[in-house]
XYZ file of C-alpha atoms in Angstrom:
681
model
C -27.009 13.369 -8.205
C -25.623 13.594 -11.775
C -22.965 10.985 -12.741
C -20.390 12.407 -15.175
C -16.919 11.248 -16.256
C -14.473 13.951 -15.528
C -10.752 14.027 -15.547
C -8.113 16.142 -13.608
C -5.183 18.030 -15.083
C -2.918 14.938 -14.999
C -5.544 12.899 -16.948
C -6.796 11.031 -13.869
C -10.228 9.803 -14.579
C -12.391 11.188 -11.743
C -15.236 8.780 -12.510
C -15.154 5.419 -13.979
C -17.110 2.892 -16.148
C -15.987 -0.642 -16.267
C -13.452 -0.261 -13.505
C -16.035 1.362 -11.130
C -18.648 -1.352 -11.886
C -16.083 -4.142 -11.196
C -14.802 -2.714 -7.946
C -18.267 -1.910 -6.828
C -19.469 -5.472 -7.358
C -16.318 -6.715 -5.708
C -17.248 -4.783 -2.566
C -14.200 -2.554 -2.989
C -16.249 0.566 -3.673
C -14.402 2.483 -0.847
C -11.237 2.185 -2.762
C -12.673 4.281 -5.542
C -14.524 6.871 -3.497
C -11.373 9.141 -3.250
C -11.425 9.349 -7.103
C -14.980 10.690 -6.979
C -16.104 7.468 -8.518
C -19.388 5.669 -8.618
C -21.579 8.369 -7.263
C -25.077 7.876 -8.828
C -24.670 4.989 -11.104
C -22.981 2.461 -8.865
C -23.820 3.576 -5.388
C -27.337 2.150 -5.597
C -25.555 -1.337 -6.066
C -23.218 -0.905 -3.210
C -23.069 -1.848 0.331
C -23.088 0.548 3.208
C -19.665 1.677 4.595
C -18.854 3.205 7.890
C -16.106 5.411 8.918
C -14.983 2.862 11.435
C -13.029 1.109 8.774
C -15.310 -1.892 8.384
C -16.920 -2.488 5.200
C -20.374 -4.228 5.480
C -20.977 -4.944 1.931
C -24.099 -6.618 0.746
C -23.067 -6.656 -2.942
C -23.043 -9.653 -5.323
C -19.323 -10.369 -4.316
C -20.602 -12.234 -1.287
C -22.779 -14.633 -3.390
C -20.856 -16.076 -6.447
C -24.060 -18.034 -7.343
C -25.927 -14.931 -7.994
C -23.087 -13.498 -10.128
C -22.846 -16.726 -12.165
C -26.541 -17.189 -12.649
C -27.408 -14.930 -15.564
C -24.439 -16.260 -17.574
C -25.443 -19.860 -16.911
C -29.088 -19.119 -17.960
C -27.844 -17.549 -21.236
C -25.296 -20.418 -21.849
C -28.006 -23.071 -21.458
C -30.331 -21.293 -23.808
C -27.626 -20.646 -26.302
C -26.491 -24.214 -26.304
C -30.016 -25.436 -26.845
C -30.476 -23.037 -29.713
C -27.234 -24.066 -31.393
C -28.211 -27.802 -31.040
C -31.625 -26.878 -32.573
C -29.923 -25.124 -35.345
C -27.445 -27.755 -36.301
C -28.389 -31.152 -34.810
C -31.984 -31.690 -33.877
C -33.476 -29.123 -36.336
C -37.144 -29.215 -35.112
C -39.594 -27.707 -37.534
C -40.813 -25.212 -35.038
C -37.413 -23.627 -34.447
C -37.784 -21.032 -37.324
C -38.893 -17.491 -37.835
C -39.966 -15.311 -35.029
C -39.672 -18.356 -32.573
C -35.958 -18.784 -33.326
C -35.379 -15.007 -33.099
C -37.373 -14.768 -29.854
C -35.355 -17.668 -28.389
C -31.926 -15.961 -29.027
C -33.331 -12.703 -27.695
C -34.344 -14.395 -24.456
C -30.921 -15.961 -24.190
C -29.505 -12.564 -24.766
C -31.346 -10.710 -22.130
C -29.868 -12.078 -18.882
C -26.312 -10.910 -19.931
C -27.130 -8.155 -22.370
C -29.748 -6.090 -20.434
C -27.509 -4.993 -17.646
C -24.864 -3.897 -20.122
C -27.435 -2.062 -22.242
C -28.690 -0.298 -19.137
C -25.156 0.779 -18.213
C -24.629 2.168 -21.744
C -27.880 4.229 -21.619
C -27.098 5.549 -18.190
C -23.557 6.466 -19.404
C -25.122 8.387 -22.310
C -27.780 10.002 -20.184
C -25.107 11.365 -17.873
C -22.832 12.816 -20.485
C -20.430 10.013 -21.245
C -21.238 8.729 -24.766
C -18.263 6.628 -25.628
C -17.911 3.748 -23.052
C -16.922 0.104 -22.919
C -20.537 -0.768 -22.517
C -21.660 1.114 -25.707
C -19.054 -0.757 -27.730
C -20.535 -4.131 -26.611
C -24.074 -3.012 -27.219
C -23.423 -1.762 -30.775
C -21.553 -4.963 -31.549
C -24.071 -7.239 -30.304
C -27.271 -5.461 -31.352
C -25.597 -5.015 -34.920
C -25.007 -8.717 -34.961
C -28.581 -9.323 -34.403
C -29.571 -6.893 -37.089
C -27.558 -8.899 -39.820
C -28.847 -12.292 -38.455
C -25.648 -13.427 -36.647
C -27.805 -14.376 -33.597
C -25.433 -17.088 -32.011
C -22.516 -14.743 -32.274
C -24.543 -11.719 -30.680
C -25.376 -13.884 -27.646
C -22.020 -15.442 -27.412
C -20.128 -12.076 -27.314
C -22.188 -10.650 -24.597
C -22.206 -14.049 -22.719
C -18.458 -14.233 -22.625
C -18.185 -10.583 -21.851
C -20.482 -11.191 -18.773
C -18.381 -14.241 -17.718
C -15.260 -12.060 -18.122
C -16.775 -9.518 -15.896
C -17.532 -12.185 -13.252
C -14.061 -13.306 -13.184
C -12.717 -9.824 -13.046
C -15.093 -9.168 -9.989
C -13.769 -12.340 -8.275
C -10.172 -11.384 -9.004
C -10.770 -7.885 -7.432
C -12.453 -9.474 -4.497
C -9.463 -11.733 -3.935
C -6.999 -8.896 -4.266
C -9.107 -6.873 -1.753
C -9.010 -9.709 0.712
C -5.221 -9.244 1.393
C -5.841 -5.628 2.418
C -9.391 -6.241 3.939
C -7.764 -8.455 6.673
C -6.327 -4.995 7.924
C -9.695 -3.311 7.625
C -11.336 -5.777 10.061
C -8.707 -5.577 12.763
C -10.471 -3.395 15.204
C -13.129 -4.918 17.237
C -16.619 -2.979 17.356
C -16.884 -3.376 21.142
C -14.637 -3.243 24.190
C -15.242 -4.219 27.808
C -14.404 -1.437 30.339
C -14.090 -1.344 34.020
C -16.766 0.953 35.717
C -16.172 0.880 39.490
C -16.105 -2.839 40.263
C -18.395 -3.839 37.452
C -17.631 -4.637 33.740
C -19.479 -2.800 30.972
C -19.430 -3.501 27.245
C -19.706 -0.522 25.134
C -18.903 0.355 21.400
C -15.105 0.932 20.806
C -15.734 4.407 19.478
C -17.515 5.480 22.736
C -14.566 4.575 24.932
C -12.888 7.737 26.356
C -9.250 8.520 27.184
C -8.474 7.278 30.678
C -10.997 4.287 30.614
C -9.598 0.928 31.755
C -10.241 -1.878 29.100
C -10.233 -5.475 30.240
C -8.905 -8.016 27.769
C -9.460 -11.567 27.944
C -7.051 -14.155 26.451
C -7.547 -14.187 22.796
C -9.398 -10.817 22.605
C -8.193 -7.969 20.302
C -7.418 -4.548 21.642
C -9.650 -1.789 20.196
C -7.829 1.315 20.997
C -4.290 2.432 21.753
C -3.357 2.509 25.440
C -0.947 1.877 28.235
C -0.655 -1.477 29.943
C -1.951 -1.369 33.527
C -1.370 -5.068 34.441
C 2.161 -6.051 35.449
C 2.864 -8.051 32.285
C 1.138 -9.395 29.050
C 1.972 -11.002 25.870
C 0.494 -9.906 22.623
C 0.350 -11.081 19.078
C 1.231 -8.089 16.989
C 0.827 -9.610 13.617
C -2.008 -7.302 12.548
C 0.343 -4.302 12.755
C 3.803 -5.686 11.973
C 3.244 -8.935 10.030
C 5.259 -10.875 12.779
C 3.577 -13.611 14.564
C 6.330 -13.774 17.325
C 4.616 -12.794 20.649
C 5.636 -9.355 22.058
C 5.791 -9.282 25.906
C 4.875 -5.957 27.412
C 5.203 -4.794 31.054
C 3.396 -2.326 33.143
C 3.484 1.155 31.602
C 4.359 0.038 28.018
C 2.352 1.318 25.103
C -0.045 -1.235 23.517
C -1.899 -0.657 20.263
C -5.117 -1.231 18.726
C -5.238 -4.512 16.723
C -2.838 -6.375 19.118
C -4.222 -9.692 20.526
C -3.860 -10.607 24.221
C -2.352 -14.082 24.193
C -2.419 -15.397 27.875
C -3.901 -14.021 31.005
C -6.591 -11.414 31.525
C -4.976 -7.968 31.074
C -6.004 -4.338 31.678
C -5.177 -1.347 29.502
C -5.739 2.287 30.092
C -6.918 4.132 26.929
C -4.503 6.873 25.891
C -5.727 7.700 22.314
C -9.283 8.389 20.834
C -10.548 5.557 18.684
C -10.342 7.621 15.352
C -6.667 8.676 16.242
C -5.338 5.204 17.066
C -2.172 3.887 15.203
C -4.387 1.333 13.468
C -6.800 3.826 12.391
C -4.043 5.811 10.649
C -2.807 2.585 9.001
C -6.320 1.766 7.814
C -6.757 5.197 6.290
C -3.344 4.798 4.545
C -4.372 1.487 3.036
C -7.843 2.770 1.859
C -6.366 5.792 0.354
C -3.446 3.968 -1.326
C -5.247 3.202 -4.562
C -6.020 6.969 -5.048
C -2.434 7.768 -5.698
C -2.062 6.488 -9.272
C 1.153 5.259 -10.906
C 2.187 7.083 -14.157
C 1.312 3.842 -16.123
C -2.247 4.019 -14.780
C -2.639 7.716 -15.559
C -1.477 7.121 -19.079
C -4.069 4.175 -19.699
C -6.877 6.377 -18.393
C -5.966 9.207 -20.648
C -5.465 6.693 -23.557
C -8.848 5.012 -22.955
C -10.487 8.498 -23.091
C -9.164 9.089 -26.571
C -9.045 5.512 -27.847
C -12.687 4.493 -27.367
C -14.345 7.296 -29.672
C -11.637 6.710 -32.295
C -12.501 2.964 -32.433
C -16.167 3.813 -32.862
C -15.506 6.166 -35.701
C -13.071 3.621 -37.325
C -15.879 1.020 -37.108
C -18.156 3.318 -38.953
C -15.476 3.788 -41.693
C -15.001 0.099 -42.073
C -18.673 -0.341 -42.508
C -19.317 2.365 -45.017
C -16.069 3.402 -46.641
C -15.530 0.312 -48.736
C -18.613 1.198 -50.671
C -16.503 3.694 -52.560
C -13.670 1.338 -53.323
C -15.027 -2.249 -53.537
C -16.938 -3.364 -56.634
C -18.968 -6.277 -55.074
C -19.539 -4.266 -51.770
C -22.103 -6.016 -49.456
C -23.183 -3.917 -46.528
C -23.848 -6.941 -44.280
C -20.310 -8.232 -44.713
C -18.664 -4.975 -43.971
C -21.009 -4.325 -41.081
C -20.026 -7.664 -39.624
C -16.366 -6.773 -40.003
C -17.067 -3.443 -38.201
C -18.678 -5.143 -35.382
C -15.979 -7.639 -35.051
C -13.571 -4.562 -34.954
C -15.651 -3.112 -32.041
C -15.630 -6.232 -29.902
C -11.861 -6.557 -30.496
C -11.106 -3.030 -29.496
C -12.811 -2.964 -26.182
C -10.196 -1.732 -23.659
C -11.286 -3.863 -20.820
C -8.023 -5.778 -20.321
C -6.106 -2.555 -19.860
C -8.735 -0.697 -17.882
C -9.151 -3.497 -15.229
C -5.885 -5.545 -15.143
C -3.530 -2.495 -14.657
C -5.152 -1.040 -11.686
C -5.598 -4.685 -10.396
C -1.902 -5.237 -10.795
C -0.980 -2.183 -8.667
C -3.785 -3.025 -6.265
C -2.314 -6.625 -5.916
C 1.254 -5.131 -5.227
C -0.151 -2.914 -2.499
C -1.883 -5.865 -0.925
C 1.237 -8.125 -1.316
C 3.248 -5.391 0.408
C 0.687 -4.806 3.290
C 0.679 -8.573 3.924
C 4.486 -8.342 4.522
C 4.182 -5.369 6.841
C 5.032 -2.773 4.175
C 2.618 -0.067 3.494
C 2.790 1.952 0.267
C 0.735 5.190 0.248
C 0.006 4.860 -3.511
C 0.820 2.866 -6.590
C 2.975 5.674 -7.869
C 5.450 4.733 -5.125
C 5.499 1.112 -6.248
C 6.796 2.400 -9.539
C 9.262 4.838 -7.839
C 10.766 2.257 -5.532
C 11.271 -0.216 -8.484
C 13.671 2.167 -10.186
C 15.441 3.696 -7.301
C 19.247 3.763 -7.596
C 20.343 5.043 -4.213
C 19.193 4.115 -0.596
C 20.383 6.737 1.874
C 19.755 5.673 5.475
C 19.914 7.060 8.955
C 21.999 5.048 11.476
C 20.240 5.170 14.917
C 16.925 3.410 14.897
C 17.087 2.389 11.228
C 20.243 0.158 10.896
C 20.765 -0.085 14.729
C 18.149 -0.800 17.481
C 18.230 2.697 18.994
C 18.686 1.160 22.291
C 21.889 2.216 23.978
C 23.989 0.317 26.487
C 27.121 1.206 28.564
C 30.056 -0.811 27.309
C 32.870 0.230 29.720
C 33.685 2.785 32.368
C 37.146 4.420 32.200
C 37.810 6.679 35.229
C 40.899 8.024 36.785
C 41.936 5.852 39.761
C 42.178 8.896 42.072
C 38.344 8.959 42.036
C 35.986 6.502 43.784
C 34.268 4.984 40.720
C 31.196 3.819 42.587
C 30.671 7.201 44.257
C 31.107 9.229 40.908
C 28.692 6.725 39.059
C 25.977 7.379 41.615
C 26.370 11.088 41.192
C 26.201 10.706 37.326
C 23.143 8.503 37.826
C 21.306 11.035 39.935
C 22.096 13.780 37.579
C 21.011 11.702 34.446
C 17.748 10.931 36.148
C 16.792 14.500 35.311
C 16.976 13.718 31.666
C 14.806 11.667 29.241
C 17.507 11.130 26.720
C 18.225 7.545 25.577
C 21.745 7.906 26.778
C 20.512 8.854 30.151
C 18.247 5.782 30.144
C 21.207 3.565 29.164
C 23.208 5.131 32.058
C 20.495 4.609 34.546
C 19.874 0.983 33.417
C 23.606 0.290 33.833
C 24.135 1.814 37.243
C 20.750 0.922 38.729
C 18.730 2.404 41.495
C 19.172 6.197 41.993
C 20.721 7.114 45.435
C 18.144 9.562 46.725
C 20.587 10.808 49.436
C 22.586 12.624 46.809
C 21.636 16.244 46.811
C 21.781 18.013 43.398
C 21.726 21.747 43.280
C 21.601 24.206 40.405
C 20.816 21.510 37.892
C 21.166 22.946 34.252
C 20.768 21.202 30.813
C 23.157 22.743 28.296
C 21.624 21.958 24.854
C 23.918 19.937 22.626
C 26.455 19.553 25.331
C 25.021 17.868 28.521
C 24.217 18.374 32.089
C 25.588 20.621 34.906
C 24.914 20.414 38.685
C 26.442 21.113 41.990
C 27.123 18.248 44.367
C 28.693 18.638 47.688
C 29.660 22.098 46.784
C 31.553 21.023 43.628
C 30.704 21.346 39.969
C 29.558 18.134 38.287
C 29.599 17.835 34.443
C 28.172 14.929 32.426
C 28.076 15.210 28.618
C 30.201 15.125 25.532
C 33.648 16.296 25.153
C 32.443 19.667 23.718
C 31.072 20.228 27.260
C 34.584 19.761 28.689
C 35.805 22.248 26.155
C 33.156 24.794 27.104
C 34.285 24.670 30.760
C 38.046 24.607 29.809
C 38.681 21.291 31.433
C 41.664 19.475 30.081
C 41.150 15.615 29.502
C 44.337 14.448 27.896
C 42.747 11.899 25.475
C 41.756 12.079 21.661
C 37.992 11.322 21.613
C 38.144 10.650 17.951
C 40.309 7.593 18.581
C 37.494 5.760 20.169
C 34.751 4.484 18.022
C 31.902 4.398 20.561
C 29.699 7.307 21.754
C 31.441 8.888 24.683
C 29.958 10.426 27.910
C 32.594 12.598 29.582
C 32.499 13.171 33.346
C 34.282 16.040 35.403
C 33.909 16.693 39.074
C 35.367 19.680 40.985
C 36.694 21.076 37.612
C 38.838 17.998 37.118
C 38.364 15.457 34.396
C 37.252 12.222 35.925
C 36.879 9.922 32.801
C 34.323 8.668 30.376
C 31.742 6.061 29.746
C 31.456 4.425 26.355
C 28.027 3.825 24.980
C 27.086 1.657 22.014
C 23.955 1.011 20.070
C 23.268 -2.553 18.858
C 23.214 -3.208 15.123
C 19.943 -4.832 13.947
C 20.262 -8.459 13.243
C 19.068 -8.365 9.689
C 21.072 -5.113 8.910
C 23.955 -6.906 7.226
C 21.636 -9.098 5.255
C 19.783 -5.955 4.014
C 22.967 -4.314 2.657
C 23.815 -7.588 0.875
C 20.440 -7.711 -0.763
C 20.568 -3.998 -1.779
C 23.925 -4.634 -3.425
C 22.473 -7.659 -5.265
C 19.831 -5.466 -6.709
C 22.522 -3.038 -7.793
C 21.320 -0.269 -5.374
C 24.027 2.121 -3.918
C 24.035 2.690 -0.176
C 24.939 5.598 1.922
C 24.644 6.257 5.741
C 23.998 9.717 7.042
C 23.841 10.336 10.785
C 24.096 13.042 13.401
C 26.195 10.789 15.561
C 29.868 10.900 16.001
C 31.797 10.292 12.621
C 33.873 7.601 14.060
C 30.791 5.671 15.317
C 29.100 6.075 11.898
C 32.210 4.887 9.932
C 32.497 1.935 12.455
C 28.931 0.824 11.885
C 28.922 1.481 8.182
C 32.231 -0.626 7.951
C 30.752 -3.438 9.663
C 27.759 -3.531 7.404
C 29.687 -2.934 4.255
C 28.149 0.469 3.357
C 30.766 2.239 1.268
C 29.810 5.862 1.953
C 29.165 7.245 5.499
C 29.001 10.690 6.926
C 28.514 11.575 10.566
C 28.289 14.719 12.811
C 25.594 16.028 10.362
C 22.927 18.557 11.043
C 19.552 18.151 9.352
C 20.591 20.719 6.808
C 23.790 18.768 6.074
C 21.710 15.707 5.333
C 19.633 17.787 2.853
C 22.820 18.803 1.171
C 24.030 15.353 0.873
C 20.749 14.240 -0.745
C 20.951 17.187 -3.077
C 24.451 16.074 -4.169
C 23.028 12.681 -5.173
C 20.163 14.050 -7.119
C 22.542 16.435 -8.872
C 23.946 13.348 -10.580
C 20.328 12.667 -12.004
C 20.046 9.556 -9.885
C 16.892 8.646 -8.052
C 17.178 8.372 -4.176
C 15.158 6.935 -1.462
C 15.773 8.027 2.278
C 15.120 5.667 5.247
C 14.717 7.364 8.541
C 12.959 6.689 11.817
C 11.455 10.009 13.087
C 9.995 13.379 12.303
C 13.617 15.067 12.518
C 14.451 13.547 9.132
C 11.325 15.159 7.554
C 13.265 17.677 5.312
C 15.327 14.769 3.963
C 12.233 12.629 3.422
C 10.494 15.586 1.551
C 13.404 16.066 -0.769
C 13.931 12.413 -1.646
C 12.123 10.725 -4.493
C 10.859 8.211 -2.083
C 10.593 8.562 1.817
C 10.715 5.318 3.756
C 9.838 5.398 7.454
C 11.169 2.922 9.942
C 9.207 2.874 13.144
C 5.601 2.796 11.864
C 4.637 1.903 15.474
C 6.518 4.741 16.993
C 5.793 8.117 15.385
C 2.398 9.368 14.142
C 4.245 11.989 12.147
C 6.261 9.264 10.394
C 3.121 7.481 9.210
C 1.626 10.861 7.932
C 4.810 12.145 6.091
C 6.502 9.021 4.610
C 5.712 7.422 1.180
C 6.320 3.997 2.502
C 6.071 2.813 6.066
C 7.862 -0.308 7.233
C 5.769 -1.542 10.235
C 8.110 -3.859 12.044
C 11.346 -1.681 11.746
C 13.137 -4.341 10.111
C 15.725 -2.983 7.490
C 15.307 -6.256 5.407
C 11.928 -4.924 4.384
C 13.697 -2.302 2.282
C 14.967 -4.720 -0.507
C 11.699 -6.568 -0.185
C 9.778 -3.327 -0.952
C 11.977 -2.889 -4.061
C 11.342 -6.488 -5.192
C 7.648 -6.033 -4.826
C 7.707 -2.842 -6.833
C 9.961 -4.518 -9.673
C 7.553 -7.463 -9.883
C 4.399 -5.225 -9.894
C 5.774 -3.048 -12.703
C 6.904 -6.188 -14.534
C 3.415 -7.768 -14.423
C 1.719 -4.469 -15.377
C 3.870 -4.185 -18.626
C 3.393 -7.736 -19.428
C -0.290 -7.147 -19.386
C -0.082 -3.938 -21.630
C 2.175 -5.899 -24.133
C -0.322 -8.823 -24.183
C -3.342 -6.591 -24.674
C -1.792 -4.566 -27.451
C -0.095 -7.217 -29.291
C -3.154 -9.641 -29.413
C -5.632 -6.903 -30.172
C -3.483 -5.306 -32.842
C -3.223 -8.771 -34.663
C -6.807 -9.537 -34.404
C -7.795 -6.066 -35.351
C -5.989 -6.252 -38.546
C -7.453 -9.821 -39.392
C -11.068 -8.566 -38.470
C -10.727 -5.510 -40.601
C -9.611 -7.828 -43.484
C -12.490 -10.258 -42.805
C -10.109 -12.993 -41.613
C -11.414 -12.969 -38.022
C -14.923 -13.745 -36.758
C -16.794 -12.822 -33.523
C -15.211 -15.779 -31.959
C -11.690 -14.425 -32.456
C -12.973 -11.136 -31.342
C -14.364 -12.563 -28.146
C -10.870 -14.080 -27.313
C -9.148 -10.803 -28.148
C -11.356 -8.995 -25.666
C -12.586 -11.232 -22.960
C -9.857 -13.897 -23.333
C -6.928 -11.393 -23.085
C -8.673 -9.576 -20.284
C -8.877 -12.869 -18.315
C -5.314 -13.757 -19.006
C -4.230 -10.229 -17.919
C -6.100 -10.680 -14.702
C -4.837 -14.020 -13.883
C -1.338 -12.665 -14.570
C -2.036 -9.559 -12.326
C -3.268 -11.729 -9.312
C -0.003 -13.817 -9.499
C 1.685 -11.171 -7.347
C -0.523 -12.097 -4.491
C 0.911 -15.575 -4.291
C 4.558 -14.567 -4.709
C 7.133 -14.998 -1.894
C 9.342 -12.151 -1.383
């Protein structure tokens, strides 16, 4: 297969040189495949990767000794040569023996780079980082600067090793997710247990989980109760107790007794599989800074080569005592300094580290472009139910007219609501208790957006909102807007009986979230389809200044458009597919309920796995820190290189300063980039 460097219309480099080599050595090749990278040139060095999400790499990243061996050999030979030149000065260390010694010292670190340079040229990419280093070091040999030639390539090789180790460490934060699914599961076949590959398990199979075992597929708990560690999916180590019939997900660890789970989802469609795919594809969505650096490197490298040629030959026409070897040395120094390694590696590594730090905290970014976007967001617009509240309703009070038997009416309401799967119906059922099966319901009808209707004992029973009462012309004598809770009105025999108040519980970290967003100078707005008085009440408790209720999906879209019309960036936080139009319209879509909706994982830009709103300001802080580190690296690289380039062109900088400006700056930038992985957010 031919290996060529290509770019898309946005300047995204579709195949890579130094970056591809480093990521391949680090066992992170799968993170570049979506870019079209590393087809012929690097694939032969890489490990085999399977679609199961596991990466069984056999690259050098697993053996640091092998990685350091060539530089160590070169360093030992170089130090001996320098000592022979300046201290011991043996008579035999002259002429071709001295030259051969330095060549042998050069080969362990120089040959791989020369090979990469020739392969790049053969495959259509003439100007590469590898070519810059080869010209500089071979040229140094040509003018007799043997120690500098070996030293430049040696430090370049050492820098490459440290870059590889840095990428390996950055990958480790994400790789913990990639190893969450077990390869095998134990299923119940008749009365016997059989161990099979996880991908061979079928929907309906019963998996038996021992204490401490990890679930391989999504399913439904068959055992009466079981406790699971959900840290792999939510970042929370707090045990989650499930009861019979509850959904359990791949990656959860059974904590106590032997449990049984019925498989409900194919291996490749599990929630964890979708999360793994999201993480693996995250690095393919490049931030504008990365795209700029790639475009810049594409233009920058050939310019540098031509400038070096001018530095070597142009002074001949302007300098009286022109000496070719002197100006060639300056040109070679210029080439070493100008190598763009610090930018090409440290910037993607910075974003990669940010994605890794976020995933470790249960926040999944679909690309580094969203790290940039969330860092500059000015407005957070949020849904109410399921986002800032638990989405679990409970009955607060029952207000019935005294002429009716409250217990009897509640049993009728319970029987009717048992026909519905709405969360409000569930709340009523949990409040009243077991359904009285002796109650005979006839002509049960669900009226969309209003409620339920049925005939009980020959009389009309209505349970729903107050619009349902209006639809049947039933007078009720109260002002529903004066009550802040969600109201369920009841009428029996064409007479208003009363109402039940139902409330949702505000999440425990919701108030803290709004406080942190205010500290970050981010404006907050609440939009909801719930009753306006309820929305205003919740927003008031949380300190959200702007809130709007009774909204249809198109109304939410209009509110987002109003904010965008002010030329302000906006992120929308929702918990379901119903908010898809608003998520699509926002600059950043954030999904709460990463474990609840497949559609949410697929459509949102950022997924908060544990449903905690406090992860919203955390995501913003991670984005800001990542962006800060990336720009620190850009400034460091440009400033140091610019200073040493000027000194080199004027003959005031040697190869040693050039090595610092290249490899030294690259290492400093990389060390700065990996800082984000150690930060507490």
